[in-house]
CSV table of C-alpha atoms in Angstrom, one decimal:
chain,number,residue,atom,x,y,z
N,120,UNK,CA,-47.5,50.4,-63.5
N,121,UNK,CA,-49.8,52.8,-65.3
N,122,UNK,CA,-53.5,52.4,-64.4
N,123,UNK,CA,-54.6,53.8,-68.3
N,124,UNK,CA,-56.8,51.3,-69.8
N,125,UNK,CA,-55.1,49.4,-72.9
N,126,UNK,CA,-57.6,50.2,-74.8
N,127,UNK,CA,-60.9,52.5,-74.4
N,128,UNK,CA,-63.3,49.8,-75.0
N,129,UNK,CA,-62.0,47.0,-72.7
N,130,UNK,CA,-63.4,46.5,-69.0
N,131,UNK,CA,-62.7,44.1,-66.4
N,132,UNK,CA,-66.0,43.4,-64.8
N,133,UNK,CA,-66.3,41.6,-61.1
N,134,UNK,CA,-69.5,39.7,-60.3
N,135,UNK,CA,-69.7,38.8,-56.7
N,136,UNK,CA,-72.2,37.8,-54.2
N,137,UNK,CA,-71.7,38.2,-50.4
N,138,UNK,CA,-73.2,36.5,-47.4
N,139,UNK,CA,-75.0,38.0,-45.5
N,140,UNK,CA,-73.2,37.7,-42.3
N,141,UNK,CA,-71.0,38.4,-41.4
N,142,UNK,CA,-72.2,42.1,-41.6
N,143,UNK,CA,-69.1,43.4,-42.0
N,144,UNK,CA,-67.3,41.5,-45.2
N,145,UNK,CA,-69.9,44.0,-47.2
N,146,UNK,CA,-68.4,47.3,-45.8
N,147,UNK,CA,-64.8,45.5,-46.1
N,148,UNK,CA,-65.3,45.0,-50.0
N,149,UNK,CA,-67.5,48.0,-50.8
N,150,UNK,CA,-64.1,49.9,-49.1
N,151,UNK,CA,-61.9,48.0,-51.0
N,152,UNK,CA,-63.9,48.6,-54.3
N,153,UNK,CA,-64.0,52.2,-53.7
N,154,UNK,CA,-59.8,52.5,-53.2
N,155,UNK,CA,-59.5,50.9,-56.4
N,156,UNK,CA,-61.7,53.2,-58.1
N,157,UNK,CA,-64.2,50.7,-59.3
N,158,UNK,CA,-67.9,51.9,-60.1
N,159,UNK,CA,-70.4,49.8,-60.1
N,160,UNK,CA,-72.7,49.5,-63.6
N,161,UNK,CA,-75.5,47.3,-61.8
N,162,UNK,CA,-76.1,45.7,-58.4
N,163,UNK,CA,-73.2,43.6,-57.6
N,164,UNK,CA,-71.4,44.5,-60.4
N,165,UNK,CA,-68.2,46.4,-60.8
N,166,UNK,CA,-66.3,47.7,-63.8
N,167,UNK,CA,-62.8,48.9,-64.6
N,168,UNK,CA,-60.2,49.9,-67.2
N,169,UNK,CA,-58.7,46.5,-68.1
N,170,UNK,CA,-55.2,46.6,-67.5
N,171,UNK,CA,-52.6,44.4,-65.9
N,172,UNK,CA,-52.9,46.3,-62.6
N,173,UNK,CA,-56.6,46.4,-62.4
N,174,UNK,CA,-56.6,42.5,-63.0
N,175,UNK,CA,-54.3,41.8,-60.4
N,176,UNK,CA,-56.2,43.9,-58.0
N,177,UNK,CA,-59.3,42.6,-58.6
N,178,UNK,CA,-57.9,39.3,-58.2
N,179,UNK,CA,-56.6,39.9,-54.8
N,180,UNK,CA,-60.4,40.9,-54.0
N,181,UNK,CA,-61.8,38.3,-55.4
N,182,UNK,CA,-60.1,35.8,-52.7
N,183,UNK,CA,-61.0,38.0,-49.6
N,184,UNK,CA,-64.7,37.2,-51.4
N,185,UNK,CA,-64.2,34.0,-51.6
N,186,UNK,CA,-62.4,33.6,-48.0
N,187,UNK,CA,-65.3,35.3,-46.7
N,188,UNK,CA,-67.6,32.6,-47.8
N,189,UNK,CA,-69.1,34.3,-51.4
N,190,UNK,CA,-69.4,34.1,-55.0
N,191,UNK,CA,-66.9,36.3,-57.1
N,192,UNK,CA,-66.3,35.7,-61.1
N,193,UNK,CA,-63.9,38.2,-63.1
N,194,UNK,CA,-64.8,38.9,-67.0
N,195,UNK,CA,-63.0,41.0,-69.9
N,196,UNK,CA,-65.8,42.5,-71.6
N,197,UNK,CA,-66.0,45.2,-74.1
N,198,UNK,CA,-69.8,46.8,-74.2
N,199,UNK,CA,-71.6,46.8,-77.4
N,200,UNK,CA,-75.0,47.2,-77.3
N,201,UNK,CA,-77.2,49.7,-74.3
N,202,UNK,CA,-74.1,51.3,-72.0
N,203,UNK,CA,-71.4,52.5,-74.5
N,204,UNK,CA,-67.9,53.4,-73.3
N,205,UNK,CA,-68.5,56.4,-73.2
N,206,UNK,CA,-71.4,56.1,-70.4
N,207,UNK,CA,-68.8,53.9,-68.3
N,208,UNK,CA,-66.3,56.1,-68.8
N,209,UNK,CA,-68.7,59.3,-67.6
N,210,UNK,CA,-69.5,56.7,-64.9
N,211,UNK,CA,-65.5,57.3,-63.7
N,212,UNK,CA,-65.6,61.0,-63.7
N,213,UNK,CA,-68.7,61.6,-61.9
N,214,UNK,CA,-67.1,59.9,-58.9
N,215,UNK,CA,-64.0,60.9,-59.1
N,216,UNK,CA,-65.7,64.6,-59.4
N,217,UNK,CA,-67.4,63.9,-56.1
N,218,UNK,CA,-64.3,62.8,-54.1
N,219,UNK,CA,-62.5,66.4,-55.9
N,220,UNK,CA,-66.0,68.1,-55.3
N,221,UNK,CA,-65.3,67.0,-51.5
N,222,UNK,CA,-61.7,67.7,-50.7
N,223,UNK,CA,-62.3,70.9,-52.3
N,224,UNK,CA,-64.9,71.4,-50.0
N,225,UNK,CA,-62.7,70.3,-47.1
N,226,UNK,CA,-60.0,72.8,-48.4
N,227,UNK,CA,-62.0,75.8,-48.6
N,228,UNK,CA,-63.2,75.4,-45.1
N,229,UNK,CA,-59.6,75.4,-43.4
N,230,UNK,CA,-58.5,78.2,-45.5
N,231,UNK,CA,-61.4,80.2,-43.7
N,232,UNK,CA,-60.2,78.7,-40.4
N,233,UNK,CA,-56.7,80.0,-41.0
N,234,UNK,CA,-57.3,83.4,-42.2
N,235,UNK,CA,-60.0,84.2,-39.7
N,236,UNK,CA,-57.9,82.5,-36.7
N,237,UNK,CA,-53.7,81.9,-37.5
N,238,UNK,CA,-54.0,80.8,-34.3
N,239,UNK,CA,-55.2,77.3,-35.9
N,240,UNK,CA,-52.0,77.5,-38.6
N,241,UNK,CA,-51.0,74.3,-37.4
N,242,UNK,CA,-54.1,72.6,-37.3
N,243,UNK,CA,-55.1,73.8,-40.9
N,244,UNK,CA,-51.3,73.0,-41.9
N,245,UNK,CA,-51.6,69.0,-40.9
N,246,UNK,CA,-55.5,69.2,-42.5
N,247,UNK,CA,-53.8,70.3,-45.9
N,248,UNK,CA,-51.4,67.5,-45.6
N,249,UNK,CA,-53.9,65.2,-45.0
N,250,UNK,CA,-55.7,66.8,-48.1
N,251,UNK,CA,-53.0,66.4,-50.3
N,252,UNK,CA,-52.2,62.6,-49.4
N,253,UNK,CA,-56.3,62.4,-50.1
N,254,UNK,CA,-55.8,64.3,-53.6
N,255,UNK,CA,-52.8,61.8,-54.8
N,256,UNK,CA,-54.8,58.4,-53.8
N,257,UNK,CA,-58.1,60.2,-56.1
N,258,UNK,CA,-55.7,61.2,-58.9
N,259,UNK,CA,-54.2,57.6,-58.6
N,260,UNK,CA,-58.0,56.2,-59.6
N,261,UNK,CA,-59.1,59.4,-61.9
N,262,UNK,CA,-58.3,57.2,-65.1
N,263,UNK,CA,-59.9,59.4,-67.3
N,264,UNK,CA,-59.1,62.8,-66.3
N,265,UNK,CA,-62.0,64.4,-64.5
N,266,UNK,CA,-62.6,68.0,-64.7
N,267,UNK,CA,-62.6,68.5,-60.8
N,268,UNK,CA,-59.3,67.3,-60.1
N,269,UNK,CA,-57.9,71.3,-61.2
N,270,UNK,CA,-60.2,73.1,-59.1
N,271,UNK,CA,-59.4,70.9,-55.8
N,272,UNK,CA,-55.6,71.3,-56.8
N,273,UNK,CA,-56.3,75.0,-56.5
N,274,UNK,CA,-57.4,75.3,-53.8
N,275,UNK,CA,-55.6,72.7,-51.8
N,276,UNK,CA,-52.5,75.0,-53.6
N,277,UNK,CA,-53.7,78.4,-51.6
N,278,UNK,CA,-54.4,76.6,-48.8
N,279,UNK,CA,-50.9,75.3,-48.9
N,280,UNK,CA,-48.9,78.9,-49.3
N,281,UNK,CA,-51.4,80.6,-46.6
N,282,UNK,CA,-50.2,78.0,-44.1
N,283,UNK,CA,-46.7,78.3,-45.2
N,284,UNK,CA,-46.7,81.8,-45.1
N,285,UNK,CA,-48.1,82.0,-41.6
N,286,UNK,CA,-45.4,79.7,-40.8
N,287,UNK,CA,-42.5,81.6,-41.9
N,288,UNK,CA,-43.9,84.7,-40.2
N,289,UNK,CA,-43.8,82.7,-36.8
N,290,UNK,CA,-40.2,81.2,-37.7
N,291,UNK,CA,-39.3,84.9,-37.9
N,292,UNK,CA,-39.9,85.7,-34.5
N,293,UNK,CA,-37.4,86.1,-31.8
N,294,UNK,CA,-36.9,82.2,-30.1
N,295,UNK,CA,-38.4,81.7,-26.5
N,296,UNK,CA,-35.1,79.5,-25.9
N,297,UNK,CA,-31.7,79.4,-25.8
N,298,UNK,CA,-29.7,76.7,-28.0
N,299,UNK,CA,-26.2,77.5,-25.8
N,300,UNK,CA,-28.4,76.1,-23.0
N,301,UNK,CA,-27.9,72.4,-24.2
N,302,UNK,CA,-24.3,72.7,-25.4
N,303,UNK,CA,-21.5,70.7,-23.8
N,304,UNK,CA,-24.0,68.6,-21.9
N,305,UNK,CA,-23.6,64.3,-22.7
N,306,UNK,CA,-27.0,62.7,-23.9
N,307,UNK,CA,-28.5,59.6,-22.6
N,308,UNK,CA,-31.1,57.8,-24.1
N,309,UNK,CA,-32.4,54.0,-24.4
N,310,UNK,CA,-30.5,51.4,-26.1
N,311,UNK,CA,-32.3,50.1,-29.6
N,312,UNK,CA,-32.8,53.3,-30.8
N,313,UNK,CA,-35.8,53.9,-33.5
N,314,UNK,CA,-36.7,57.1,-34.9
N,315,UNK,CA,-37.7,59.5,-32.4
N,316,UNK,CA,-34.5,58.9,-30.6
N,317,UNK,CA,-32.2,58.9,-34.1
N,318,UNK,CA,-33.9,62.4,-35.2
N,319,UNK,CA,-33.9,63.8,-31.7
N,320,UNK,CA,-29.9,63.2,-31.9
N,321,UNK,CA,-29.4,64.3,-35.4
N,322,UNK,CA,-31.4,67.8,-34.3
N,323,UNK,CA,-29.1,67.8,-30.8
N,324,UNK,CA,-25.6,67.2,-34.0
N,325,UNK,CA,-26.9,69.0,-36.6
N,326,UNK,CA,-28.2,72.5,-34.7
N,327,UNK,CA,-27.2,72.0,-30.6
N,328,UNK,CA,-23.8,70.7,-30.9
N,329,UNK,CA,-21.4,69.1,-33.4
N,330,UNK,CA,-19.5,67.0,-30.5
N,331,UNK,CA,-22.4,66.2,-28.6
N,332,UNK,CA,-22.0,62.6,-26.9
N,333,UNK,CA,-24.0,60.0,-26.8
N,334,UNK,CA,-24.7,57.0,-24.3
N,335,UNK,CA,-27.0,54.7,-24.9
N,336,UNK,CA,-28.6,52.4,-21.5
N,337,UNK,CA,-30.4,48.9,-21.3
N,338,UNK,CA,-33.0,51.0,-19.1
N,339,UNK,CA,-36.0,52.7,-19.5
N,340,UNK,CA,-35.1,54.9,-17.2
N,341,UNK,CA,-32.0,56.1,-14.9
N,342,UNK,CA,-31.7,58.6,-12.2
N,343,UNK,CA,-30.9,62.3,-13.3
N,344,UNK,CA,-27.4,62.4,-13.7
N,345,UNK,CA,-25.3,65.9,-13.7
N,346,UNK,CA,-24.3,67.3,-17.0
N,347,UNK,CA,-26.3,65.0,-18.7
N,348,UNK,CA,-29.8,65.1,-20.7
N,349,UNK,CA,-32.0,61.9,-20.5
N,350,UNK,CA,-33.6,61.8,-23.7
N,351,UNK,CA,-37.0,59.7,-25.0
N,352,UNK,CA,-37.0,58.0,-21.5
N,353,UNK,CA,-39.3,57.9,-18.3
N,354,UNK,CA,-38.6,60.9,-16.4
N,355,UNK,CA,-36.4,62.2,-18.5
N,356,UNK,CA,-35.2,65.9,-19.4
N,357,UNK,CA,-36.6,65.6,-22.8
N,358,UNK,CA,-39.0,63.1,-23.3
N,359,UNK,CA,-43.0,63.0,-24.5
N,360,UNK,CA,-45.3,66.0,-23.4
N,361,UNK,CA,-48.7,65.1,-24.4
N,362,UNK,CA,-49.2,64.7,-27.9
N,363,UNK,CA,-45.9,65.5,-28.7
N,364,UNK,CA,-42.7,63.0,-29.3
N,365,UNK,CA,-39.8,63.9,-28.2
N,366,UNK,CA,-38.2,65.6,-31.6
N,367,UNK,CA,-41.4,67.7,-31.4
N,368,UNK,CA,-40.1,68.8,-27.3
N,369,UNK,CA,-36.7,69.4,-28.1
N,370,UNK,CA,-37.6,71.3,-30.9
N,371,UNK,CA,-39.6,73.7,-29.6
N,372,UNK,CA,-37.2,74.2,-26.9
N,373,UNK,CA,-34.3,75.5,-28.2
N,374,UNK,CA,-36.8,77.5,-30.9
N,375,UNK,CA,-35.6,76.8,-34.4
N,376,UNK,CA,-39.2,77.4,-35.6
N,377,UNK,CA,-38.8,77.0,-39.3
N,378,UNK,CA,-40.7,75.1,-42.5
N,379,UNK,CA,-38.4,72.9,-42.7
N,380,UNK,CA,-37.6,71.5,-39.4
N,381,UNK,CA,-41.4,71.5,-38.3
N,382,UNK,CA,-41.8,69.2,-41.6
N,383,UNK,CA,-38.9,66.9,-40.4
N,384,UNK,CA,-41.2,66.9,-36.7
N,385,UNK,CA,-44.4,66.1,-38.4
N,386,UNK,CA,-43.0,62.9,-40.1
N,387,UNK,CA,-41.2,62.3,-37.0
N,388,UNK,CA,-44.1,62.4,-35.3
N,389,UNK,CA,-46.7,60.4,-37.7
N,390,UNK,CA,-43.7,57.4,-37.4
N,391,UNK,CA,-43.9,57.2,-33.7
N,392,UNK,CA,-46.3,58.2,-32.7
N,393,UNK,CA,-48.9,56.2,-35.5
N,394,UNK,CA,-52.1,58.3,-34.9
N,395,UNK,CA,-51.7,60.0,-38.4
N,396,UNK,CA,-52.0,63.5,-36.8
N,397,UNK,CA,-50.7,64.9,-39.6
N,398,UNK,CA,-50.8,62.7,-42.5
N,399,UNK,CA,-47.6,63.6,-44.0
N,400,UNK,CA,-46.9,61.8,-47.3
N,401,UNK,CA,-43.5,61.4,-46.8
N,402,UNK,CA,-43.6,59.7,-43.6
N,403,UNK,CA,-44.1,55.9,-45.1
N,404,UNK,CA,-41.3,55.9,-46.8
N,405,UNK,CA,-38.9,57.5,-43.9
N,406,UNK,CA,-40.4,54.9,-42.1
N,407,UNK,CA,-39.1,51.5,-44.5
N,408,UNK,CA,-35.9,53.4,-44.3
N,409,UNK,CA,-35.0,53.8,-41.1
N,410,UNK,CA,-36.7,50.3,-39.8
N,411,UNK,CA,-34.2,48.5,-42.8
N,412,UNK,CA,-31.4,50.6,-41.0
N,413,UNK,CA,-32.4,49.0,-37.4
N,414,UNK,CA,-33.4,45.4,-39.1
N,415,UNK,CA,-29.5,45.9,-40.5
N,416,UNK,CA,-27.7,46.5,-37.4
N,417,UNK,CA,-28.2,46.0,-33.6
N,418,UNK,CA,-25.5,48.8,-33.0
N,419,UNK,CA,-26.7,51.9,-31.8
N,420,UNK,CA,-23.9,54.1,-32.9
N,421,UNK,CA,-24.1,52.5,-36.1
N,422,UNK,CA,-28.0,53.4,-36.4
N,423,UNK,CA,-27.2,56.9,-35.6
N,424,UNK,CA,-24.8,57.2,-38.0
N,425,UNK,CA,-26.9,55.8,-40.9
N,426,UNK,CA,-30.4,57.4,-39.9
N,427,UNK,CA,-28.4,60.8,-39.6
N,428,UNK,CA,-27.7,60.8,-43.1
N,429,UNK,CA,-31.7,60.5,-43.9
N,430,UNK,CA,-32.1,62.9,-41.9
N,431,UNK,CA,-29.3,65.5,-43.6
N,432,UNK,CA,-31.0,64.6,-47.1
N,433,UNK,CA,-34.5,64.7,-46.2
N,434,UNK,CA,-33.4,68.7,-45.0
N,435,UNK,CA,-31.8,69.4,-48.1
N,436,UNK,CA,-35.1,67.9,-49.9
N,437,UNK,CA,-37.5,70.1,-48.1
N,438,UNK,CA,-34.9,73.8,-48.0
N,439,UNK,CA,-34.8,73.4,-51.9
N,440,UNK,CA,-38.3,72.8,-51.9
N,441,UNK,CA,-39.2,75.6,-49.7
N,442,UNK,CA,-41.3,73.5,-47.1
């Protein structure tokens, strides 16, 4: 639902009144103010665009007020006399200029990170995702279309093709590893298979080998076993290094560095990982997908089968669009 006001001289005003403990309801709803892109027009009250969506959000914060013990009170109100729309409406753009004013900011300073040290491409590479994710949630609250939402764009945009760039240079290097290395061998991994374990044998299908076989074990973990790779398990051949999951290990191991792929990883890892290392947009909504695939079926071959065709399409979205 669009967040335009209706008209451009109808409001939505919230009155409230907190308690003063506990200490932390304040920070709560001055948070939860600020993602809905209210602004406040005095103390303790906060104004905006009257539309269905705004109601119904301030509605929802109106009974974590309330449940926290204060005073809330929701009013349509169109300003006649003293602050015109106009003012309210410069009110809006002068924060939203100060959250573009800041990612800008933000942007500039990786983009000299990345071009003094490519060293860091990876590091600037998740910061731009995490800019970009930041950019969308500001343009979803810039009702009125500030002026400073262009220049962040820009240069969140050259930020964005020098990381690329640096990428493809890397993906154009001679690989560390050999694929053939992993071909023939049977894969064994844990039974209830979630995403790290789906992508890691979509990447061993897709790019390893076509007639790769899978078993899948009620165990954590089993003894090495000859002609086999354990995979996502304790002790096994492939399995999480660090910071990495295991579609990031596997990955780098067989070197198929490329835009593409290390998007697929990112998301991959943001999913199971959950520390938001790299803030990839995409990643909630691979997420719903494959947990309605395992809420659907128990089956493991099943789950492979369905979360490898994600997997095939969300390639085919990022090759055509270069990323």
């Amino acid at each position: 639902m669009s967040h335009a006001a209706r008209t451009q001289d109808d409001w939505l005003l919230l009155v409230h009144q907190l308690p003063a403990k506990p200490a932390y309801l304040r920070v709560k709803i001055w948070r939860r103010l600020q993602a809905l892109g209210a602004v406040p027009i005095k103390n303790a009250v906060h104004v905006l665009p009257a539309t269905e969506e705004a109601r119904e959000d301030f509605s929802w914060l109106i009974r974590e007020i309330l449940d926290g013990g204060g005073e809330a009170t929701l009013c349509e109100a169109r300003f006649l006399d003293g602050l015109t729309d106009a003012d309210v409406r410069g009110l809006f753009d002068q924060a939203r200029d100060e959250d573009y004013a800041t990612l800008a900011t933000e942007a500039r300073a990786l983009l000299e990170v990345v071009r003094a040290d490519p060293a860091k491409m990876e590091e600037a590479r998740a910061g731009a995702a995490r800019l970009r994710a930041r950019i969308n949630q500001v343009a979803a609250i810039d009702f009125f279309g500030a002026h400073g939402r262009a220049a962040a764009s820009g240069v969140l945009d050259l930020l964005e093709t020098t990381t690329r760039e640096q990428t493809e240079m890397q993906a154009s290097e001679p690989a560390s590893s050999d694929v053939d290395a992993y071909k023939g061998l049977r894969w064994i991994t844990r039974q209830g298979i979630h995403v790290d374990r789906i992508a890691t044998a979509w990447l061993v299908r897709r790019f390893i080998d076509a007639d790769a076989v899978f078993t899948f074990v009620p165990s954590r973990s089993v003894d090495p076993v000859p002609g086999a790779v354990r995979f996502d398990m304790m002790d096994g051949e492939v399995t999480h290094e660090g910071d990495r999951c295991s579609f990031e290990v596997l990955l780098g191991r067989i070197g198929l560095a490329n835009t593409s792929l290390q998007a697929i990883a990112e998301i991959v890892h943001d999913i199971d990982l959950k520390d938001g290392k790299y803030g990839r947009a995409e990643a909630d909504g691979i997420r719903v997908l494959i947990a309605g695939i395992c809420m659907s079926t128990k089956d493991d071959e099943e789950r492979l089968a369905r979360g490898m065709a994600v997997f095939d399409d969300l390639l085919g979205f990022f090759r055509k669009k270069g990323s």
